[in-house]
Short mmCIF file of C-alpha atoms in Angstrom, two decimals:
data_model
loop_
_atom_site.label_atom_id
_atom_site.label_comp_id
_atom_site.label_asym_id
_atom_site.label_seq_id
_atom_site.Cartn_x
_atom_site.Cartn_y
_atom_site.Cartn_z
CA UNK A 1 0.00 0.00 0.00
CA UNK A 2 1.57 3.26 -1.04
CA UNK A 3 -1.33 5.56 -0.34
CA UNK A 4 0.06 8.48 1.10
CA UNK A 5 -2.26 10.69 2.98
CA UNK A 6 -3.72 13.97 2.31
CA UNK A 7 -2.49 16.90 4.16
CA UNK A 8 -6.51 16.82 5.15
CA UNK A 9 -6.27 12.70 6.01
CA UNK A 10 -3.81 13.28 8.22
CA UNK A 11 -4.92 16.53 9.80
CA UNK A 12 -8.45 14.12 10.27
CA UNK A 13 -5.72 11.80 12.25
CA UNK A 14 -3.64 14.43 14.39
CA UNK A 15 -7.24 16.35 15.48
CA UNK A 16 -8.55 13.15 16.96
CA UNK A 17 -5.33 12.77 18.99
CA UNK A 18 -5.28 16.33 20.10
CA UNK A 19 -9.27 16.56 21.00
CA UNK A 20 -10.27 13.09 21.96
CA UNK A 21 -11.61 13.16 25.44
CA UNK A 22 -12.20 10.87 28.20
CA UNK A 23 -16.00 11.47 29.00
CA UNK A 24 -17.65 11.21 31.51
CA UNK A 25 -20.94 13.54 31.33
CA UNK A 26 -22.79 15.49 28.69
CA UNK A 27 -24.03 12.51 27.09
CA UNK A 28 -27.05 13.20 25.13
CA UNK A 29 -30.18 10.90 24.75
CA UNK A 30 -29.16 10.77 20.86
CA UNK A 31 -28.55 6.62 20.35
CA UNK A 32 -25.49 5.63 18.95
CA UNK A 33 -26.32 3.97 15.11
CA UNK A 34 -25.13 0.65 15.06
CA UNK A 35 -23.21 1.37 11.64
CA UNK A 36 -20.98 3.78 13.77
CA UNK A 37 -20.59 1.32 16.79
CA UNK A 38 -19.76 -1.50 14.11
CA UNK A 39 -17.06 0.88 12.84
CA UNK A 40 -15.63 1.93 15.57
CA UNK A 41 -15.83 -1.74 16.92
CA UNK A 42 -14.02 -2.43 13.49
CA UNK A 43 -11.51 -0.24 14.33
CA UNK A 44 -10.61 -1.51 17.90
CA UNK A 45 -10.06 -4.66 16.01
CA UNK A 46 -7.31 -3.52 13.28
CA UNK A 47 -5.05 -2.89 16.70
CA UNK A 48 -1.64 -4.33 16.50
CA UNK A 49 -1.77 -7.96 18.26
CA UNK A 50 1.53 -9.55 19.71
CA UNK A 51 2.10 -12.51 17.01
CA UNK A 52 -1.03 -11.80 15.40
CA UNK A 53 -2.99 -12.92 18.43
CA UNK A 54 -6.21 -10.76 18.92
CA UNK A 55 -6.95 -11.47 22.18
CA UNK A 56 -9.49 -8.99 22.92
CA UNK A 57 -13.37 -9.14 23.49
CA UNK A 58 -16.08 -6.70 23.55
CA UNK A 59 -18.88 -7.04 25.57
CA UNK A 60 -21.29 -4.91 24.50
CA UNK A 61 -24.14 -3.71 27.25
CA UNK A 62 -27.34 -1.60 27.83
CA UNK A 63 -29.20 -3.83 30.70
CA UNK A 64 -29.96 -1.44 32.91
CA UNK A 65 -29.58 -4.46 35.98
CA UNK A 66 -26.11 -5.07 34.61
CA UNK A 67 -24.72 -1.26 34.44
CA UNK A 68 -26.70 -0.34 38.66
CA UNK A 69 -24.85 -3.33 39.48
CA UNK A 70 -21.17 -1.77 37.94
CA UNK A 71 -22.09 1.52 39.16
CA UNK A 72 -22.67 -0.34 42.72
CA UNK A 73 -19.02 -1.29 42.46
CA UNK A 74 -17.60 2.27 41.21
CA UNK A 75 -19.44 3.67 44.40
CA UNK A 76 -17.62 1.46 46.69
CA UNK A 77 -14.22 1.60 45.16
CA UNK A 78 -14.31 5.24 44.94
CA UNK A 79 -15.08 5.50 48.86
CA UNK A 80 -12.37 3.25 49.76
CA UNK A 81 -9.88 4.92 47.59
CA UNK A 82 -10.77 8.62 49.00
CA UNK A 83 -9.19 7.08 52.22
CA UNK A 84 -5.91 6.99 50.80
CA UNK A 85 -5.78 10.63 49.77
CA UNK A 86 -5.82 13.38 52.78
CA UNK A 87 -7.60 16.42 52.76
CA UNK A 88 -7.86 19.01 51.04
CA UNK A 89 -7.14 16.71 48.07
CA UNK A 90 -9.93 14.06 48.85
CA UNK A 91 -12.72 16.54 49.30
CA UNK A 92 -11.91 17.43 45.67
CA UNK A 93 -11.43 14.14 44.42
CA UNK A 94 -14.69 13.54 45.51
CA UNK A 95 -16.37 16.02 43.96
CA UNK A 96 -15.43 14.98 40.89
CA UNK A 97 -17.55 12.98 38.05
CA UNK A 98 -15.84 10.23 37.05
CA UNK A 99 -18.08 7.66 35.35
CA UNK A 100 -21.36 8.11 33.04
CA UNK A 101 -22.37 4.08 33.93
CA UNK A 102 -25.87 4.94 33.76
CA UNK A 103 -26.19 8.20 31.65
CA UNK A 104 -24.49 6.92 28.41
CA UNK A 105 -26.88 4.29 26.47
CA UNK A 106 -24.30 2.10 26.11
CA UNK A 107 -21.21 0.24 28.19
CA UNK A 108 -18.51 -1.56 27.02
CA UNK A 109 -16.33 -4.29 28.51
CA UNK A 110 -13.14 -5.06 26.65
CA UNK A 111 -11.18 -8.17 27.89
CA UNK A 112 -8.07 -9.87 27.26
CA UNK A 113 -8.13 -13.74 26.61
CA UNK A 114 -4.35 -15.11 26.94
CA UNK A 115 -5.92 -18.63 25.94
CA UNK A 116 -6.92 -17.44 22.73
CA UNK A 117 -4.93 -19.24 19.79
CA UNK A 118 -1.75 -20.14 22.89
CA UNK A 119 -0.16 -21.29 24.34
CA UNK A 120 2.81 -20.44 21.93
CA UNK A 121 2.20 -16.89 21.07
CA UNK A 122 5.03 -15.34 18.93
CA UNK A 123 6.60 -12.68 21.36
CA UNK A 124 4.70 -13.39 24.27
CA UNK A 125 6.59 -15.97 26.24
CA UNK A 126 9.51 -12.99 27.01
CA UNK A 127 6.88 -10.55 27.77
CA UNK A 128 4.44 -12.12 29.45
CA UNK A 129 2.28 -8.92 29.44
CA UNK A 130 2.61 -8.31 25.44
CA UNK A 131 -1.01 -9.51 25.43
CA UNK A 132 -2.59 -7.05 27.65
CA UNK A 133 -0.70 -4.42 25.65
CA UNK A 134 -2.68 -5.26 22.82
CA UNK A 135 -5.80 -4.75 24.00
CA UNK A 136 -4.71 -1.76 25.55
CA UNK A 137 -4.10 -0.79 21.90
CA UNK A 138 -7.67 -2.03 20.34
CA UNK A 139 -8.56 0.02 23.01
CA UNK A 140 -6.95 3.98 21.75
CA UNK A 141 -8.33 2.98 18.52
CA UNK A 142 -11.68 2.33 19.71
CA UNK A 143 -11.19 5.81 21.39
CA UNK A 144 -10.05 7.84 18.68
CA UNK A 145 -12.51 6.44 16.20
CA UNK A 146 -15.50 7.08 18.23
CA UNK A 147 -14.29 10.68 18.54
CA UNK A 148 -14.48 11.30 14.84
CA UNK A 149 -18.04 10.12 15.24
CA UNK A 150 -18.98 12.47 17.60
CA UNK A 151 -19.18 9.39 20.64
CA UNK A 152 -17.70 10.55 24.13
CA UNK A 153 -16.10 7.57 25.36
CA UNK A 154 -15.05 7.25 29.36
CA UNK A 155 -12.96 4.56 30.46
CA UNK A 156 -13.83 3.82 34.53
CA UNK A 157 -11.19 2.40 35.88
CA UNK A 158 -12.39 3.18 39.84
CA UNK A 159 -14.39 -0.57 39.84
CA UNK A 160 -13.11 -3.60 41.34
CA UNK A 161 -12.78 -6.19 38.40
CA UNK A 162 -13.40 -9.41 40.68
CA UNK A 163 -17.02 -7.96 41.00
CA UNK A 164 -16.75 -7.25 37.26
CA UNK A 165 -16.09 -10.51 36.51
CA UNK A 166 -18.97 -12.06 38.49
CA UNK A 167 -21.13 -9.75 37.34
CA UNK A 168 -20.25 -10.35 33.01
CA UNK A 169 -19.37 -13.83 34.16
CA UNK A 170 -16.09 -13.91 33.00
CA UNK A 171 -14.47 -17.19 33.02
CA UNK A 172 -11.43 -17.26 35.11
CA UNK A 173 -8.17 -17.00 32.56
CA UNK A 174 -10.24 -13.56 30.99
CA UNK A 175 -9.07 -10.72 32.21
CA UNK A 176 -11.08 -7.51 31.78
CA UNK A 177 -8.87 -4.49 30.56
CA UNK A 178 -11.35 -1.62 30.60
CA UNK A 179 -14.79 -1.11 31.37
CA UNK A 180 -15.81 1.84 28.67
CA UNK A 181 -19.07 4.24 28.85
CA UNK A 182 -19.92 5.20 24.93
CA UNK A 183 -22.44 8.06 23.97
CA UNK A 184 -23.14 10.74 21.44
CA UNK A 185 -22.02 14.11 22.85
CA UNK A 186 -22.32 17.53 21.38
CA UNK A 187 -18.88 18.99 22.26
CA UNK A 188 -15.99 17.62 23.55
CA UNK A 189 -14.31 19.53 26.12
CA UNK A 190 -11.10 21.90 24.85
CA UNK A 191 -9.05 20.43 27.97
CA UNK A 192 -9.14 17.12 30.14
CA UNK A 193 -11.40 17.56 33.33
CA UNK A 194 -8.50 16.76 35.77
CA UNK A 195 -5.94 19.45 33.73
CA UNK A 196 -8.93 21.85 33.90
CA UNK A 197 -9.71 21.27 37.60
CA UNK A 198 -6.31 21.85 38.61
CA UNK A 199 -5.70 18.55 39.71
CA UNK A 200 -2.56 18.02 37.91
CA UNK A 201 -0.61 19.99 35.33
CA UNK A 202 0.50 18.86 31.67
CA UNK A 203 3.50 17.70 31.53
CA UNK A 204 5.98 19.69 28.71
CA UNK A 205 6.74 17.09 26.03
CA UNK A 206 10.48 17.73 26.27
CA UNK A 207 9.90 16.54 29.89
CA UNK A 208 9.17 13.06 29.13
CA UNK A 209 11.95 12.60 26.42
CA UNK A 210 15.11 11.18 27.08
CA UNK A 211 18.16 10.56 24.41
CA UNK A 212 20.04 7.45 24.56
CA UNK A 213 19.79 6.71 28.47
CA UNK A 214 17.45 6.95 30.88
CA UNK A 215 17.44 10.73 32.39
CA UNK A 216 19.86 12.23 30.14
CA UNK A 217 17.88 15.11 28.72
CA UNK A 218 20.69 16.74 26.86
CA UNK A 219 23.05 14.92 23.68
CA UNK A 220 24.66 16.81 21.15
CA UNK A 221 23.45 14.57 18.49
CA UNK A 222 20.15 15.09 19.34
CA UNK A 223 20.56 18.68 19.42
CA UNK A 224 18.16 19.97 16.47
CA UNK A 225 15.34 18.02 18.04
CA UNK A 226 15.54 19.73 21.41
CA UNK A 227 14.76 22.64 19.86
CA UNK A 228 11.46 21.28 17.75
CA UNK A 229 10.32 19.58 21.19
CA UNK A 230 9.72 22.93 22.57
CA UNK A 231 7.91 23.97 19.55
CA UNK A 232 5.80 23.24 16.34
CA UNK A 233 4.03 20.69 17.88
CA UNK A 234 0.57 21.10 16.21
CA UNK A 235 -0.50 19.45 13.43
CA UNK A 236 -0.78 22.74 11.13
CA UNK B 1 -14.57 22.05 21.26
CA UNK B 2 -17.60 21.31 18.54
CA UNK B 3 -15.36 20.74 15.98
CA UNK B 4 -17.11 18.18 13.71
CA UNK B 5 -14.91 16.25 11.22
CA UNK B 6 -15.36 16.80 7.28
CA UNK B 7 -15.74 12.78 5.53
CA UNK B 8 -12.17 13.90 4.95
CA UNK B 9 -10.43 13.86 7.90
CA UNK B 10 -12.68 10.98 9.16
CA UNK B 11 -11.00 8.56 6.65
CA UNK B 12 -7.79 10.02 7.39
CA UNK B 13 -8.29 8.54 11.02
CA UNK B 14 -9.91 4.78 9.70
CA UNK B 15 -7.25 4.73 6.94
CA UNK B 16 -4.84 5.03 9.64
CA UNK B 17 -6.26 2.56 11.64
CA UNK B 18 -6.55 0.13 8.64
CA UNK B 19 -3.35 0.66 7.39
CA UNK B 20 -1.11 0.87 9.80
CA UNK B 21 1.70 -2.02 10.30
CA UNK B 22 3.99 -3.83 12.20
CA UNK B 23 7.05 -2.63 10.26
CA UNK B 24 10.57 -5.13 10.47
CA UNK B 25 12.07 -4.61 6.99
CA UNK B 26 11.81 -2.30 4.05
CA UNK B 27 13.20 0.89 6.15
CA UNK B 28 15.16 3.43 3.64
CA UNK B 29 18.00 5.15 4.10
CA UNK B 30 16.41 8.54 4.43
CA UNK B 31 16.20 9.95 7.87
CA UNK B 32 13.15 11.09 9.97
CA UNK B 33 12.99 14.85 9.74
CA UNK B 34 13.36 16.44 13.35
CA UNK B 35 9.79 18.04 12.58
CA UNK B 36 8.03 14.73 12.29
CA UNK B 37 9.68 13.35 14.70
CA UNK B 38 8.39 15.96 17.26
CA UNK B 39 5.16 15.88 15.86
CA UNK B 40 4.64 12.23 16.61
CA UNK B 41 5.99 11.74 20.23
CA UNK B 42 3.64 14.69 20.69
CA UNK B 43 0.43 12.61 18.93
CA UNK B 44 1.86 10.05 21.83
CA UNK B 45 1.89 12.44 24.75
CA UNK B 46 -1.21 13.37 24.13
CA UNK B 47 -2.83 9.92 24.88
CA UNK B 48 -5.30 9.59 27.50
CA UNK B 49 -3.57 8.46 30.93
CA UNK B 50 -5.02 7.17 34.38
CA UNK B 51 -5.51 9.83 36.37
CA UNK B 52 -3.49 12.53 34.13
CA UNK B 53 -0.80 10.96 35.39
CA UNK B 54 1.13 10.93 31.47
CA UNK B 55 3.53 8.29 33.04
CA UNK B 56 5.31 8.20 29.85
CA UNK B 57 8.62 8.76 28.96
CA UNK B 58 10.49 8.21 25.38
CA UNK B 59 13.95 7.27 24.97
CA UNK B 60 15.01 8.18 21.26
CA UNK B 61 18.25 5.77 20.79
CA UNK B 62 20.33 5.92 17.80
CA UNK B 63 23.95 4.94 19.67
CA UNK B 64 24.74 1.79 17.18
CA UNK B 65 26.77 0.01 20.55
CA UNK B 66 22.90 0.20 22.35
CA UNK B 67 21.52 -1.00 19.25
CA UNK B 68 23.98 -4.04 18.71
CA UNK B 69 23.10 -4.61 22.52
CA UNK B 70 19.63 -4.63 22.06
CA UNK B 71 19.94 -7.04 19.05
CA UNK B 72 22.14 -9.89 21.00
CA UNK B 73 19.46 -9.40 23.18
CA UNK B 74 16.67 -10.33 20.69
CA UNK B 75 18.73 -13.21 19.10
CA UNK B 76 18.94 -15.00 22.51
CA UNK B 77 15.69 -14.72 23.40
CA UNK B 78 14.43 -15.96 20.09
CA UNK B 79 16.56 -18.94 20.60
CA UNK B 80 15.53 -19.83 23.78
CA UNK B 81 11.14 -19.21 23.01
CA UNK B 82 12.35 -21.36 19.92
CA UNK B 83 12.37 -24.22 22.11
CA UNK B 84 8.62 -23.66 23.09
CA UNK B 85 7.26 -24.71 19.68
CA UNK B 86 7.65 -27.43 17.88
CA UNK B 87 8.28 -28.44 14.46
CA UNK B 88 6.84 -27.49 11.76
CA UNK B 89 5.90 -24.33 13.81
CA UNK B 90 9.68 -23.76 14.98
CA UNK B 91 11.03 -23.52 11.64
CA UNK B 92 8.53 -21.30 10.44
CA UNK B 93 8.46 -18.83 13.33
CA UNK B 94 12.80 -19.08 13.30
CA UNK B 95 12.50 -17.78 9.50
CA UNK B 96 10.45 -15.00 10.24
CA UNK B 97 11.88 -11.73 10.72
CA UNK B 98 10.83 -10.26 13.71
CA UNK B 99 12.77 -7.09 14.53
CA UNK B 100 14.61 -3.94 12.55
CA UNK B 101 16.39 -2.67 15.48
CA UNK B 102 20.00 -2.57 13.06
CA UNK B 103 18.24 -1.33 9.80
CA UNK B 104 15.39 1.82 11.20
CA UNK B 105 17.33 5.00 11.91
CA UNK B 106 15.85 5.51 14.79
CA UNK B 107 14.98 2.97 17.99
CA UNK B 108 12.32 4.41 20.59
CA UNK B 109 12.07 2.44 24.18
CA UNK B 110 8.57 3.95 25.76
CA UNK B 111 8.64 3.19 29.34
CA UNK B 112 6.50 3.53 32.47
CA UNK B 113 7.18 5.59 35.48
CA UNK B 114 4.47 4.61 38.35
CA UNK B 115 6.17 7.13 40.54
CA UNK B 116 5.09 9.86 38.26
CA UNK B 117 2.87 12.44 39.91
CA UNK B 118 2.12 9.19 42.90
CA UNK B 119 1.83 7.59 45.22
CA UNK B 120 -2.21 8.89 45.04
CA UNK B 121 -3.56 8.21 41.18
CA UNK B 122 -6.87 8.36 40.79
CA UNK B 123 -8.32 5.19 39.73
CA UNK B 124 -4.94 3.26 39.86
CA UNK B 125 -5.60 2.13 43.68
CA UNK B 126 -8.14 -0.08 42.50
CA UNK B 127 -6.77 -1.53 39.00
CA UNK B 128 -2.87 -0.85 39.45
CA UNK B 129 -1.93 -1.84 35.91
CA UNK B 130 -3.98 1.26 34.82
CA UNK B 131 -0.81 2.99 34.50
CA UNK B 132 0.51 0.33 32.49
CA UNK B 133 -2.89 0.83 30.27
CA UNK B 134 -1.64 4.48 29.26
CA UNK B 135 1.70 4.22 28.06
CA UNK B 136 -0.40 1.97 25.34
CA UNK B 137 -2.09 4.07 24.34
CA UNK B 138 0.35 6.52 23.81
CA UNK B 139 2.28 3.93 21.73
CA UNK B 140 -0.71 3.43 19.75
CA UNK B 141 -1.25 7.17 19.33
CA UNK B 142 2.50 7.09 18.08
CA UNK B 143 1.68 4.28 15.99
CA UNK B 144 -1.66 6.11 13.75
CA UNK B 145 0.31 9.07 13.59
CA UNK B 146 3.55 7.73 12.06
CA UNK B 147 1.84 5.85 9.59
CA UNK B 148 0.20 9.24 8.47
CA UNK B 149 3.82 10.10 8.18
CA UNK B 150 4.98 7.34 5.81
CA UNK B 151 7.30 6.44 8.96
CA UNK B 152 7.30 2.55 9.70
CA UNK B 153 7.00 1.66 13.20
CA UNK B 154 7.51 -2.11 14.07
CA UNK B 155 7.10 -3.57 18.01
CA UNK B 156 10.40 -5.62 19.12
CA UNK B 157 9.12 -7.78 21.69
CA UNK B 158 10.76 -10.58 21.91
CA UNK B 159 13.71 -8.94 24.08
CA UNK B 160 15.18 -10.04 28.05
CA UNK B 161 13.52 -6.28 29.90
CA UNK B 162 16.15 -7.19 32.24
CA UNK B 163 19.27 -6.82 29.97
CA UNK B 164 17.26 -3.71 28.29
CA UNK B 165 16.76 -2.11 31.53
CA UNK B 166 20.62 -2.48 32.43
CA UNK B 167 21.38 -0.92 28.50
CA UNK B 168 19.25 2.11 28.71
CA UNK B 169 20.35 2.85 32.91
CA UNK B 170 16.59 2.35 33.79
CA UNK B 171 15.91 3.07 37.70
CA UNK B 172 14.71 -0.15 39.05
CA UNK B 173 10.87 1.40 39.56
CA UNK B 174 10.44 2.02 35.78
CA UNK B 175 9.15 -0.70 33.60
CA UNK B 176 10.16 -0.60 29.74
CA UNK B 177 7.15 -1.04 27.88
CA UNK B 178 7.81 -0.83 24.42
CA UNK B 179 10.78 -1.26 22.23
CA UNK B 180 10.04 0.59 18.99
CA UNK B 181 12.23 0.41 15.24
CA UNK B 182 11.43 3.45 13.47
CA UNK B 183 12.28 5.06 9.85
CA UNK B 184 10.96 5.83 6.70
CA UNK B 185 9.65 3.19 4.51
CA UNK B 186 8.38 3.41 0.99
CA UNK B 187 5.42 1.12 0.93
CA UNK B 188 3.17 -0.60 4.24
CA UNK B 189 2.56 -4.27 3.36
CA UNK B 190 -1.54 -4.62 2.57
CA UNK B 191 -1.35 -7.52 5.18
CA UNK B 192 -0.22 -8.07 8.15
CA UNK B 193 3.30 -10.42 8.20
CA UNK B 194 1.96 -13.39 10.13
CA UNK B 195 -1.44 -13.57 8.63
CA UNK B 196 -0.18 -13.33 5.12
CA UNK B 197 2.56 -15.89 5.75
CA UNK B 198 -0.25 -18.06 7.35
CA UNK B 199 0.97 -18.13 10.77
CA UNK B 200 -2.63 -17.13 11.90
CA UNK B 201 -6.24 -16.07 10.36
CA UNK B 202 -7.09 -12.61 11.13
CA UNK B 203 -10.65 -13.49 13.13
CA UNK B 204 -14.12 -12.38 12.17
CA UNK B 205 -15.89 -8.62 13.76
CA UNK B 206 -18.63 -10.74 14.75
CA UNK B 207 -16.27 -13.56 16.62
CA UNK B 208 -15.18 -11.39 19.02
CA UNK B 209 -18.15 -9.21 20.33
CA UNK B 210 -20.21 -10.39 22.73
CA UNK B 211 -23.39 -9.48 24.00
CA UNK B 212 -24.54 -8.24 27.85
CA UNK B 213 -22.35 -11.36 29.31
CA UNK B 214 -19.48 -13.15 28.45
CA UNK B 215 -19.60 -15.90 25.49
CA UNK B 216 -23.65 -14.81 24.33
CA UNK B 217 -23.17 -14.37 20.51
CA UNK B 218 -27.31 -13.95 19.95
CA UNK B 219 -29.24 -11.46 21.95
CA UNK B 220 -32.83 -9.72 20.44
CA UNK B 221 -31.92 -6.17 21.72
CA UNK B 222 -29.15 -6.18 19.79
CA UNK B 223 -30.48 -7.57 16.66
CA UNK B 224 -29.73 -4.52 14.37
CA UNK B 225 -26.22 -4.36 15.07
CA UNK B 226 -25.85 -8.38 14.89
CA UNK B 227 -25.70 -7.77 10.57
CA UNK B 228 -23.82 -5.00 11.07
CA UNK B 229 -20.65 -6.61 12.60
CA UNK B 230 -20.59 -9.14 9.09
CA UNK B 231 -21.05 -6.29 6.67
CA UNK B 232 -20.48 -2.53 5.95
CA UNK B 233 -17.72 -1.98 7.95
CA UNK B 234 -15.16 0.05 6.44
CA UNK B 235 -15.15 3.63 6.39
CA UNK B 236 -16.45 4.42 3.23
#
């Protein structure tokens, strides 16, 4: 394949990166169309796989027993984790909203099956995690497909997964990798909620590069692209 | 942000998604500009993360002594998972080639700091490999947007993340998640490597969704989208 992309193709690619959100309210009662979900379903599953191994699964769910029961769990995780954060930091934490389990029409589970086509899997018996990472994967392009689409997606990762299990009935080897919230939204917001809150900052990108070795931050081959890394980052 | 996406862009994103390869040959001799470069490791910074806790951080490597390290590291460790397959698998998966770490320009570890902005993360007290979950991401991020860029990008991971860790001076808390090959290439094969050689099939849409529980492949509120996953599903 030699298709190159269009300065608009690839501007399509870079504004999904830079505005994809993770959502977790403003979902509107708007269904999604099951030609988008099948796309963006599609698209989870073109991920990279460690030797070719797809080991992900989507369960898709709108039950409304199933999603009280998740939301059960994110209610009693998030209460046991605010006791590991001291005030005036937990106070905060807890005022913020950090699923949509019941307001977006639908939930996704996605899951990561090491049984599936093993137990040789090329590149997976050094890193025993390889697996997981592809999901992980499926996963961002799940994320940055639905955003083209106009769906807010909100991964929920405050829930306690044995529960999760029980409740999707998992069998035991399956592990689930993220528990997704999916909805059609009418904006996306222009910052994530935590950098907005003033939870945390964003990091600088030239503070999470490194040339050669861990920590060195300076190299005088490398000098041309310590300048860019400050600047021109934006897809023009 | 209501920034809707023109049919344009939108296949810009899916014909990333579709296209995009695990690169191990076919790199060119002409080098990533400094511009590109920049542009992508800020596509992967600006993946979602746990939290906001961007526990990221990119290690460009182009020292050819790390590189010939990093290779003796690969050939041993393809050796010994050799042993877990047998014949006629092992001679198959020994001729494959699995790795461009001499040939790309460029190498890339991505690693993950879980000290980053800790010990308090939100929703990483109650799944701790979240953290793991976002450096993913960002490598997937990296991923759509080099192919965008005509720049191959191909996963080494059959490698000891002991003996890497010693090569790139990793603290002991970090975790190297990804070892990437990077550089231009003039074409992306229109298959995957292992399923056109045969190694594996890629799987069906419909065999890996699921609906409301684990393992139900039939379910009458989701009817619609039951011919959906067989049909219709590339991005026009």
């Amino acid at each position: 394949m030699k298709d190159e992309f269009t300065a608009e193709e690839k501007k399509g690619l870079y504004k999904a990166i830079q505005s994809r959100r993770d959502v977790r309210s403003h979902f509107t009662s708007r269904p999604i169309k099951d030609e988008v979900l099948s796309r963006i379903l599609n698209a989870a599953h073109h991920a990279p796989s460690v030797g070719f191994s797809q080991p992900w699964n989507f369960i898709l769910i709108k039950d409304p027993q199933t999603k009280s029961k998740v939301k059960e769990s994110f209610e009693k995780e998030r209460k046991r984790s605010s006791k590991l954060v001291e005030e005036p930091k937990k106070s905060k934490y807890l005022s913020f909203k950090l699923e949509g389990i019941l307001e977006s029409p639908i939930n996704l589970c996605v899951t990561y099956d090491p049984s599936k086509f093993g137990p040789f899997v090329i590149g997976r018996s050094t890193i025993p995690k390889a697996g997981l990472y592809s999901v992980c994967c499926a996963i961002q392009n799940l994320w940055l497909a639905a955003r083209t689409e106009n769906i807010g997606v909100g991964w929920v990762s405050i829930l306690s997964n044995k529960i999760l299990k029980e409740i999707l009935e998992l069998p035991n080897h399956v592990i689930p990798v993220a528990y997704l919230c999916l909805g059609v939204v009418n904006e996306f917001s222009s910052k994530p909620d935590l950098e907005k809150e003033g939870w945390l900052p964003r990091l600088e990108l030239r503070d999470v590069i490194y040339f050669e070795k861990w920590g060195k931050k300076e190299n005088l081959t490398w000098r041309n692209i310590q300048d860019f890394i400050t600047t021109n980052l934006d897809y023009p």
